[in-house]
Amino acid sequence: MKNIDSWVSLCKMMMLPAPIKSSAESFKHFRKVALQKAAGQAQEKERVHKGTGLDAMALKDCKPPKEEDMSKQLPEAQQHALVQDRNLARKMEQERRRREADSGLRFHYVAAGERGKPLMLLLHGFPEFWYSWRHQLREFKSEYRVVALDLRGYGETDAPSHKENYKLDFLITDIKDILESLGYNKCVLIGHDWGGMIAWLVAICYPEMVTKLIVVNFPHPSVFTEYILRHPSQLIKSGYYFFFQMPWFPEFMFTVNDFKVLKSLFTSQTTGIGRKGCRLTAEDIEAYLYVFSQPGALTGPINHYRNIFSCLPLQQHEVIMPTLLLWGERDAFMEVEMAEITRIYVKNHFRLTILSEASHWLQQDQPDIVNKLIWTFLKEDTTRKRE
């Protein structure tokens, strides 16, 4: 096999376990063992989920813990909070609905707020699903119909088997079709990480459908492609883009040691939520593990990255609607300099806010601050000068 040494280097760079030796023979042996282990894992029983009421309603075939059981374990204030969460979740109509877009795929989403209110559409990043927006679903339901999607290939949304079905053109069209199927012709569009990439592209290709654009920890796509070619440090941080081009092996690496890589992304000191942030609870982590431990659950998400080099650079660049870019300065994957450069592509009101103690997972890391900044942006007069 070629380039085995570079695969070892990539694994080390990404802090992944790399049980590979630099020879074709060793790699073939490892592949055989890996496939056997993967086959064994596929036969394991489904992971048991023991989340809160809100978690449980987001995960199929899971039941929330009994109230009397929780009351024996938690202080009164926490009991009250859990009950509120359950009641809120019921009112949120956790529709667990699958909308059929023109692509023929069925998309799962979670909605909060009354129908008929202005639409706020939330696009998650990798490796996440609708649950990463739980704080925003609660916060903005008073004035918006808030919809958090599972993107194509994620969670309970359909996952086409061929990687060609995950080209950026398809992902952009998905959002247009979903918007229309929800009965809207425009929305406030919010995206984080890879969802931020999609949000930028939807805003560029269908500007009439986006009243205001909010992106979290992802620069304008043209900034990203230009910057990464000129800055080796960012090229290294984006090394997983190249690692994900390999067939089957990236998926396997995420499953090693009970999904150790997945857990460390959210909890380690280098990539995880910051010390001063709102750390994920054990139940939050279990929700992620439940979703991504399902058979084939990692292939769709990684297929998003397997098409990126065929779709960039962009032919169109300008963003013409008011735009808010939020950035966690302690982002281990994206250099903060790209945030400032992004303003040159926004031909309207542009606001950039960088949070010094926040990580890549900003809307989960600092939800109260993020929600306040979004409210301010939504309510302010966007005819003012760019900031």
Tab-separated table of C-alpha atoms in Angstrom:
chain	number	residue	atom	x	y	z
A	1	MET	CA	0.000	0.000	0.000
A	2	LYS	CA	1.251	3.505	-0.802
A	3	ASN	CA	1.539	6.432	1.595
A	4	ILE	CA	1.350	4.323	4.727
A	5	ASP	CA	3.934	6.522	6.443
A	6	SER	CA	1.809	9.603	5.754
A	7	TRP	CA	-1.227	7.873	7.267
A	8	VAL	CA	0.760	7.189	10.405
A	9	SER	CA	1.762	10.846	10.518
A	10	LEU	CA	-1.830	11.955	10.067
A	11	CYS	CA	-2.972	9.739	12.902
A	12	LYS	CA	-0.280	11.155	15.176
A	13	MET	CA	-1.117	14.714	14.171
A	14	MET	CA	-4.793	14.151	14.968
A	15	MET	CA	-3.932	12.367	18.214
A	16	LEU	CA	-5.583	9.203	16.883
A	17	PRO	CA	-4.437	5.730	17.832
A	18	ALA	CA	-2.306	4.429	14.962
A	19	PRO	CA	-1.673	0.680	15.220
A	20	ILE	CA	0.006	0.716	11.797
A	21	LYS	CA	3.573	-0.130	10.838
A	22	SER	CA	5.251	1.351	7.791
A	23	SER	CA	4.946	-1.604	5.468
A	24	ALA	CA	2.335	-2.893	3.088
A	25	GLU	CA	2.323	-6.284	4.775
A	26	SER	CA	1.652	-4.804	8.195
A	27	PHE	CA	-1.104	-2.623	6.824
A	28	LYS	CA	-2.839	-5.547	5.149
A	29	HIS	CA	-2.747	-7.449	8.416
A	30	PHE	CA	-4.142	-4.480	10.310
A	31	ARG	CA	-6.895	-4.019	7.741
A	32	LYS	CA	-7.933	-7.645	8.157
A	33	VAL	CA	-8.080	-7.285	11.934
A	34	ALA	CA	-9.910	-3.964	11.653
A	35	LEU	CA	-12.568	-5.390	9.383
A	36	GLN	CA	-13.091	-8.321	11.725
A	37	LYS	CA	-13.480	-6.005	14.665
A	38	ALA	CA	-15.847	-3.722	12.760
A	39	ALA	CA	-17.985	-6.717	11.821
A	40	GLY	CA	-18.100	-7.762	15.459
A	41	GLN	CA	-19.130	-4.288	16.567
A	42	ALA	CA	-21.999	-4.251	14.087
A	43	GLN	CA	-23.479	-7.248	15.909
A	44	GLU	CA	-23.352	-5.641	19.339
A	45	LYS	CA	-26.553	-4.630	21.053
A	46	GLU	CA	-27.697	-1.035	20.720
A	47	ARG	CA	-26.200	1.360	23.226
A	48	VAL	CA	-28.562	2.030	26.130
A	49	HIS	CA	-29.314	5.710	26.498
A	50	LYS	CA	-30.046	7.219	29.904
A	51	GLY	CA	-30.451	10.897	29.165
A	52	THR	CA	-32.760	13.598	30.405
A	53	GLY	CA	-36.278	13.958	29.090
A	54	LEU	CA	-35.092	16.271	26.314
A	55	ASP	CA	-32.362	13.844	25.279
A	56	ALA	CA	-34.707	10.911	25.266
A	57	MET	CA	-37.214	12.572	22.996
A	58	ALA	CA	-34.453	13.217	20.511
A	59	LEU	CA	-33.386	9.602	20.378
A	60	LYS	CA	-35.535	6.871	18.947
A	61	ASP	CA	-36.883	4.073	21.139
A	62	CYS	CA	-35.532	5.659	24.334
A	63	LYS	CA	-37.639	6.431	27.354
A	64	PRO	CA	-36.980	9.232	29.849
A	65	PRO	CA	-36.102	8.185	33.405
A	66	LYS	CA	-38.984	7.888	35.813
A	67	GLU	CA	-39.639	11.006	37.875
A	68	GLU	CA	-39.497	9.102	41.139
A	69	ASP	CA	-36.092	7.629	40.230
A	70	MET	CA	-34.683	11.050	39.429
A	71	SER	CA	-36.089	12.555	42.617
A	72	LYS	CA	-34.037	10.142	44.692
A	73	GLN	CA	-30.804	11.175	42.989
A	74	LEU	CA	-31.009	14.943	42.446
A	75	PRO	CA	-31.457	18.050	44.625
A	76	GLU	CA	-34.841	19.713	44.503
A	77	ALA	CA	-33.672	22.539	42.193
A	78	GLN	CA	-32.360	20.050	39.647
A	79	GLN	CA	-35.546	17.986	39.892
A	80	HIS	CA	-37.521	21.104	39.065
A	81	ALA	CA	-35.233	21.900	36.119
A	82	LEU	CA	-35.653	18.383	34.729
A	83	VAL	CA	-39.429	18.614	34.986
A	84	GLN	CA	-39.318	21.970	33.198
A	85	ASP	CA	-37.189	20.443	30.458
A	86	ARG	CA	-39.694	17.637	29.978
A	87	ASN	CA	-42.634	20.030	29.839
A	88	LEU	CA	-40.764	22.327	27.478
A	89	ALA	CA	-39.820	19.427	25.259
A	90	ARG	CA	-43.463	18.387	24.974
A	91	LYS	CA	-44.501	21.945	24.091
A	92	MET	CA	-41.670	22.105	21.557
A	93	GLU	CA	-43.607	19.498	19.590
A	94	GLN	CA	-40.519	17.369	19.078
A	95	GLU	CA	-42.115	16.336	15.875
A	96	ARG	CA	-39.440	13.850	14.947
A	97	ARG	CA	-40.864	14.520	11.560
A	98	ARG	CA	-39.266	13.556	8.298
A	99	ARG	CA	-39.887	15.979	5.477
A	100	GLU	CA	-39.487	14.722	1.944
A	101	ALA	CA	-37.498	17.192	-0.130
A	102	ASP	CA	-37.319	17.157	-3.913
A	103	SER	CA	-34.277	14.903	-3.601
A	104	GLY	CA	-36.572	12.151	-2.337
A	105	LEU	CA	-34.683	11.992	0.959
A	106	ARG	CA	-36.437	12.199	4.291
A	107	PHE	CA	-35.026	14.792	6.694
A	108	HIS	CA	-35.405	14.639	10.438
A	109	TYR	CA	-35.694	17.855	12.425
A	110	VAL	CA	-36.659	19.130	15.848
A	111	ALA	CA	-38.838	22.230	16.059
A	112	ALA	CA	-39.700	24.753	18.770
A	113	GLY	CA	-42.043	27.718	18.633
A	114	GLU	CA	-45.394	28.210	16.977
A	115	ARG	CA	-46.004	27.645	13.300
A	116	GLY	CA	-46.450	30.903	11.482
A	117	LYS	CA	-43.715	32.721	13.339
A	118	PRO	CA	-40.619	33.724	11.346
A	119	LEU	CA	-38.397	30.719	10.635
A	120	MET	CA	-34.968	30.256	12.199
A	121	LEU	CA	-33.143	27.340	10.567
A	122	LEU	CA	-30.169	25.776	12.392
A	123	LEU	CA	-27.428	23.752	10.630
A	124	HIS	CA	-25.056	21.706	12.804
A	125	GLY	CA	-21.402	20.811	12.229
A	126	PHE	CA	-19.278	17.653	12.395
A	127	PRO	CA	-19.518	15.361	14.305
A	128	GLU	CA	-22.816	16.658	15.661
A	129	PHE	CA	-26.550	16.484	15.030
A	130	TRP	CA	-29.600	18.618	15.866
A	131	TYR	CA	-28.875	18.292	19.591
A	132	SER	CA	-25.974	20.751	19.396
A	133	TRP	CA	-28.623	23.506	19.120
A	134	ARG	CA	-30.606	22.503	22.230
A	135	HIS	CA	-29.839	25.802	24.006
A	136	GLN	CA	-30.965	27.845	21.003
A	137	LEU	CA	-34.158	25.817	20.524
A	138	ARG	CA	-35.194	26.834	24.030
A	139	GLU	CA	-34.037	30.445	23.730
A	140	PHE	CA	-35.539	31.632	20.457
A	141	LYS	CA	-38.863	29.782	20.413
A	142	SER	CA	-40.651	32.803	21.898
A	143	GLU	CA	-40.347	34.805	18.662
A	144	TYR	CA	-39.370	32.250	16.027
A	145	ARG	CA	-40.303	28.901	14.625
A	146	VAL	CA	-36.913	27.320	15.373
A	147	VAL	CA	-35.980	24.239	13.351
A	148	ALA	CA	-32.780	22.249	13.981
A	149	LEU	CA	-32.031	19.768	11.194
A	150	ASP	CA	-30.157	16.532	11.008
A	151	LEU	CA	-28.204	17.192	7.807
A	152	ARG	CA	-28.074	14.685	4.961
A	153	GLY	CA	-26.436	11.486	6.235
A	154	TYR	CA	-26.691	12.434	9.918
A	155	GLY	CA	-28.834	11.043	12.726
A	156	GLU	CA	-32.307	10.052	11.605
A	157	THR	CA	-32.112	11.794	8.232
A	158	ASP	CA	-31.673	9.517	5.226
A	159	ALA	CA	-28.087	8.682	4.269
A	160	PRO	CA	-27.436	7.907	0.578
A	161	SER	CA	-24.784	5.239	0.205
A	162	HIS	CA	-22.612	6.791	-2.515
A	163	LYS	CA	-20.216	9.588	-1.624
A	164	GLU	CA	-21.160	11.474	-4.810
A	165	ASN	CA	-24.533	12.156	-3.173
A	166	TYR	CA	-22.840	14.467	-0.655
A	167	LYS	CA	-21.511	17.104	-3.036
A	168	LEU	CA	-21.948	20.678	-1.886
A	169	ASP	CA	-24.457	21.345	-4.677
A	170	PHE	CA	-26.771	18.722	-3.184
A	171	LEU	CA	-26.300	19.999	0.373
A	172	ILE	CA	-27.196	23.534	-0.700
A	173	THR	CA	-30.275	22.356	-2.588
A	174	ASP	CA	-31.348	20.351	0.475
A	175	ILE	CA	-31.717	23.559	2.487
A	176	LYS	CA	-33.726	25.259	-0.260
A	177	ASP	CA	-36.059	22.260	-0.552
A	178	ILE	CA	-36.475	21.935	3.214
A	179	LEU	CA	-37.313	25.616	3.566
A	180	GLU	CA	-40.040	25.274	0.960
A	181	SER	CA	-41.373	22.029	2.426
A	182	LEU	CA	-41.725	23.754	5.798
A	183	GLY	CA	-43.944	26.340	4.121
A	184	TYR	CA	-41.506	29.266	4.146
A	185	ASN	CA	-39.747	31.302	1.473
A	186	LYS	CA	-37.161	32.930	3.754
A	187	CYS	CA	-35.497	32.438	7.126
A	188	VAL	CA	-32.855	33.512	9.581
A	189	LEU	CA	-30.116	31.001	8.755
A	190	ILE	CA	-27.597	29.891	11.393
A	191	GLY	CA	-24.766	27.422	10.824
A	192	HIS	CA	-21.865	26.095	12.867
A	193	ASP	CA	-18.659	24.472	11.532
A	194	TRP	CA	-19.581	22.422	8.425
A	195	GLY	CA	-23.130	23.715	8.805
A	196	GLY	CA	-21.550	27.168	8.644
A	197	MET	CA	-19.967	26.268	5.302
A	198	ILE	CA	-23.396	25.240	3.996
A	199	ALA	CA	-25.000	28.384	5.435
A	200	TRP	CA	-22.489	30.626	3.640
A	201	LEU	CA	-23.151	28.828	0.348
A	202	VAL	CA	-26.948	28.988	0.709
A	203	ALA	CA	-26.665	32.718	1.405
A	204	ILE	CA	-24.528	33.161	-1.727
A	205	CYS	CA	-26.657	30.981	-4.042
A	206	TYR	CA	-30.144	31.848	-2.716
A	207	PRO	CA	-29.851	35.320	-1.161
A	208	GLU	CA	-33.585	35.933	-1.427
A	209	MET	CA	-34.182	33.091	1.038
A	210	VAL	CA	-31.962	34.424	3.845
A	211	THR	CA	-33.037	37.542	5.744
A	212	LYS	CA	-30.074	37.420	8.124
A	213	LEU	CA	-27.075	35.108	8.216
A	214	ILE	CA	-25.359	33.951	11.397
A	215	VAL	CA	-22.277	31.727	11.223
A	216	VAL	CA	-20.393	30.201	14.137
A	217	ASN	CA	-16.703	29.305	13.797
A	218	PHE	CA	-16.427	28.995	10.055
A	219	PRO	CA	-15.077	31.671	7.689
A	220	HIS	CA	-16.391	32.566	4.270
A	221	PRO	CA	-15.527	29.537	2.071
A	222	SER	CA	-13.314	31.606	-0.233
A	223	VAL	CA	-11.350	32.854	2.758
A	224	PHE	CA	-10.885	29.271	3.921
A	225	THR	CA	-9.588	27.971	0.582
A	226	GLU	CA	-7.252	30.929	0.042
A	227	TYR	CA	-5.951	31.002	3.610
A	228	ILE	CA	-5.250	27.281	3.875
A	229	LEU	CA	-3.030	27.405	0.762
A	230	ARG	CA	-0.905	30.219	2.196
A	231	HIS	CA	-0.660	29.161	5.834
A	232	PRO	CA	0.854	25.747	6.611
A	233	SER	CA	-0.334	26.011	10.215
A	234	GLN	CA	-3.968	26.002	9.052
A	235	LEU	CA	-3.208	23.236	6.565
A	236	ILE	CA	-2.035	21.092	9.487
A	237	LYS	CA	-5.110	21.948	11.560
A	238	SER	CA	-7.269	20.924	8.607
A	239	GLY	CA	-5.363	17.663	8.130
A	240	TYR	CA	-8.487	15.663	8.909
A	241	TYR	CA	-9.957	16.881	5.578
A	242	PHE	CA	-7.269	14.816	3.843
A	243	PHE	CA	-7.517	11.935	6.302
A	244	PHE	CA	-11.249	11.676	5.551
A	245	GLN	CA	-10.555	11.064	1.849
A	246	MET	CA	-9.568	7.480	2.691
A	247	PRO	CA	-12.275	4.806	2.376
A	248	TRP	CA	-13.633	3.066	5.535
A	249	PHE	CA	-10.559	3.717	7.718
A	250	PRO	CA	-11.650	7.092	9.201
A	251	GLU	CA	-14.959	5.554	10.270
A	252	PHE	CA	-13.118	2.711	11.958
A	253	MET	CA	-10.763	5.039	13.824
A	254	PHE	CA	-13.723	6.819	15.412
A	255	THR	CA	-14.995	3.508	16.820
A	256	VAL	CA	-11.705	2.434	18.460
A	257	ASN	CA	-11.752	2.162	22.260
A	258	ASP	CA	-15.477	2.819	22.577
A	259	PHE	CA	-15.430	5.956	20.413
A	260	LYS	CA	-12.528	7.530	22.278
A	261	VAL	CA	-11.783	9.980	19.451
A	262	LEU	CA	-15.375	11.225	19.381
A	263	LYS	CA	-15.427	11.763	23.128
A	264	SER	CA	-12.060	13.518	23.184
A	265	LEU	CA	-13.159	16.001	20.516
A	266	PHE	CA	-15.647	17.449	22.994
A	267	THR	CA	-13.814	16.913	26.278
A	268	SER	CA	-10.029	17.121	25.790
A	269	GLN	CA	-8.058	20.203	26.820
A	270	THR	CA	-6.821	20.827	23.265
A	271	THR	CA	-10.031	20.456	21.236
A	272	GLY	CA	-12.860	20.287	23.758
A	273	ILE	CA	-15.074	22.823	25.430
A	274	GLY	CA	-13.036	25.361	27.416
A	275	ARG	CA	-12.498	25.349	31.150
A	276	LYS	CA	-14.777	28.351	31.620
A	277	GLY	CA	-17.421	26.957	29.326
A	278	CYS	CA	-20.573	24.947	29.816
A	279	ARG	CA	-19.067	21.467	29.736
A	280	LEU	CA	-21.028	18.583	28.284
A	281	THR	CA	-22.626	16.333	30.853
A	282	ALA	CA	-22.309	12.554	30.802
A	283	GLU	CA	-25.840	12.462	29.369
A	284	ASP	CA	-24.863	14.867	26.579
A	285	ILE	CA	-21.904	12.696	25.625
A	286	GLU	CA	-24.084	9.597	25.718
A	287	ALA	CA	-26.515	11.235	23.293
A	288	TYR	CA	-23.678	11.744	20.803
A	289	LEU	CA	-22.423	8.201	21.298
A	290	TYR	CA	-25.892	6.786	20.793
A	291	VAL	CA	-26.320	8.548	17.446
A	292	PHE	CA	-22.872	7.816	16.027
A	293	SER	CA	-22.663	4.230	17.265
A	294	GLN	CA	-25.543	3.164	15.022
A	295	PRO	CA	-24.495	0.962	12.064
A	296	GLY	CA	-23.115	3.120	9.265
A	297	ALA	CA	-23.765	6.353	11.167
A	298	LEU	CA	-20.304	7.809	10.506
A	299	THR	CA	-20.080	7.213	6.757
A	300	GLY	CA	-22.629	9.849	5.716
A	301	PRO	CA	-21.044	12.623	7.825
A	302	ILE	CA	-17.543	11.819	6.586
A	303	ASN	CA	-18.802	11.635	2.999
A	304	HIS	CA	-19.522	15.365	3.249
A	305	TYR	CA	-15.750	15.903	3.349
A	306	ARG	CA	-14.984	13.378	0.619
A	307	ASN	CA	-16.432	15.725	-2.002
A	308	ILE	CA	-15.058	19.061	-0.885
A	309	PHE	CA	-12.100	19.193	-3.271
A	310	SER	CA	-14.373	18.771	-6.296
A	311	CYS	CA	-16.525	21.786	-5.336
A	312	LEU	CA	-14.037	24.492	-4.331
A	313	PRO	CA	-13.027	27.183	-5.154
A	314	LEU	CA	-16.320	29.010	-5.593
A	315	GLN	CA	-17.497	30.819	-8.701
A	316	GLN	CA	-19.647	33.229	-6.679
A	317	HIS	CA	-18.426	34.996	-3.554
A	318	GLU	CA	-20.522	37.941	-2.358
A	319	VAL	CA	-22.896	37.817	0.595
A	320	ILE	CA	-25.501	40.578	0.418
A	321	MET	CA	-27.569	40.142	3.604
A	322	PRO	CA	-26.717	41.345	7.153
A	323	THR	CA	-24.241	38.879	8.632
A	324	LEU	CA	-23.044	38.000	12.122
A	325	LEU	CA	-19.886	35.915	12.566
A	326	LEU	CA	-19.244	34.481	16.034
A	327	TRP	CA	-15.885	32.921	16.821
A	328	GLY	CA	-14.356	31.052	19.737
A	329	GLU	CA	-10.736	32.163	19.891
A	330	ARG	CA	-9.598	28.844	21.399
A	331	ASP	CA	-10.781	26.973	18.297
A	332	ALA	CA	-8.321	24.119	17.739
A	333	PHE	CA	-9.340	23.664	14.096
A	334	MET	CA	-9.728	27.164	12.640
A	335	GLU	CA	-7.305	30.076	12.997
A	336	VAL	CA	-8.964	33.253	14.175
A	337	GLU	CA	-7.296	35.406	11.501
A	338	MET	CA	-9.766	34.011	8.963
A	339	ALA	CA	-12.645	35.604	10.845
A	340	GLU	CA	-11.416	39.139	10.250
A	341	ILE	CA	-10.636	38.520	6.562
A	342	THR	CA	-14.215	37.304	6.022
A	343	ARG	CA	-15.609	40.848	6.165
A	344	ILE	CA	-14.343	41.666	2.659
A	345	TYR	CA	-16.905	39.276	1.142
A	346	VAL	CA	-19.945	40.651	2.992
A	347	LYS	CA	-21.490	43.558	1.094
A	348	ASN	CA	-23.877	44.541	3.873
A	349	HIS	CA	-23.890	45.092	7.605
A	350	PHE	CA	-21.232	42.803	9.086
A	351	ARG	CA	-20.588	42.167	12.768
A	352	LEU	CA	-17.751	40.014	14.090
A	353	THR	CA	-17.529	38.970	17.735
A	354	ILE	CA	-14.606	36.905	19.008
A	355	LEU	CA	-14.940	35.242	22.419
A	356	SER	CA	-11.524	34.803	23.987
A	357	GLU	CA	-12.265	31.899	26.324
A	358	ALA	CA	-14.493	29.916	23.994
A	359	SER	CA	-13.767	26.758	21.997
A	360	HIS	CA	-14.769	25.562	18.542
A	361	TRP	CA	-18.077	24.289	19.948
A	362	LEU	CA	-19.178	27.842	20.674
A	363	GLN	CA	-22.970	27.595	20.891
A	364	GLN	CA	-22.637	24.752	23.404
A	365	ASP	CA	-19.591	26.205	25.147
A	366	GLN	CA	-20.999	29.699	25.847
A	367	PRO	CA	-24.753	29.389	25.162
A	368	ASP	CA	-25.895	32.368	27.243
A	369	ILE	CA	-23.418	34.758	25.624
A	370	VAL	CA	-24.067	33.391	22.141
A	371	ASN	CA	-27.826	33.704	22.570
A	372	LYS	CA	-27.488	37.294	23.793
A	373	LEU	CA	-25.290	38.221	20.824
A	374	ILE	CA	-27.768	36.654	18.404
A	375	TRP	CA	-30.693	38.519	19.982
A	376	THR	CA	-28.787	41.807	19.687
A	377	PHE	CA	-28.015	41.171	16.036
A	378	LEU	CA	-31.590	40.152	15.209
A	379	LYS	CA	-33.073	43.265	16.800
A	380	GLU	CA	-30.522	45.886	15.795
A	381	ASP	CA	-30.765	48.326	12.907
A	382	THR	CA	-28.679	46.632	10.233
A	383	THR	CA	-28.458	49.764	8.113
A	384	ARG	CA	-25.581	50.869	10.322
A	385	LYS	CA	-21.993	50.620	9.149
A	386	ARG	CA	-20.150	47.348	9.222
A	387	GLU	CA	-18.260	46.685	12.451
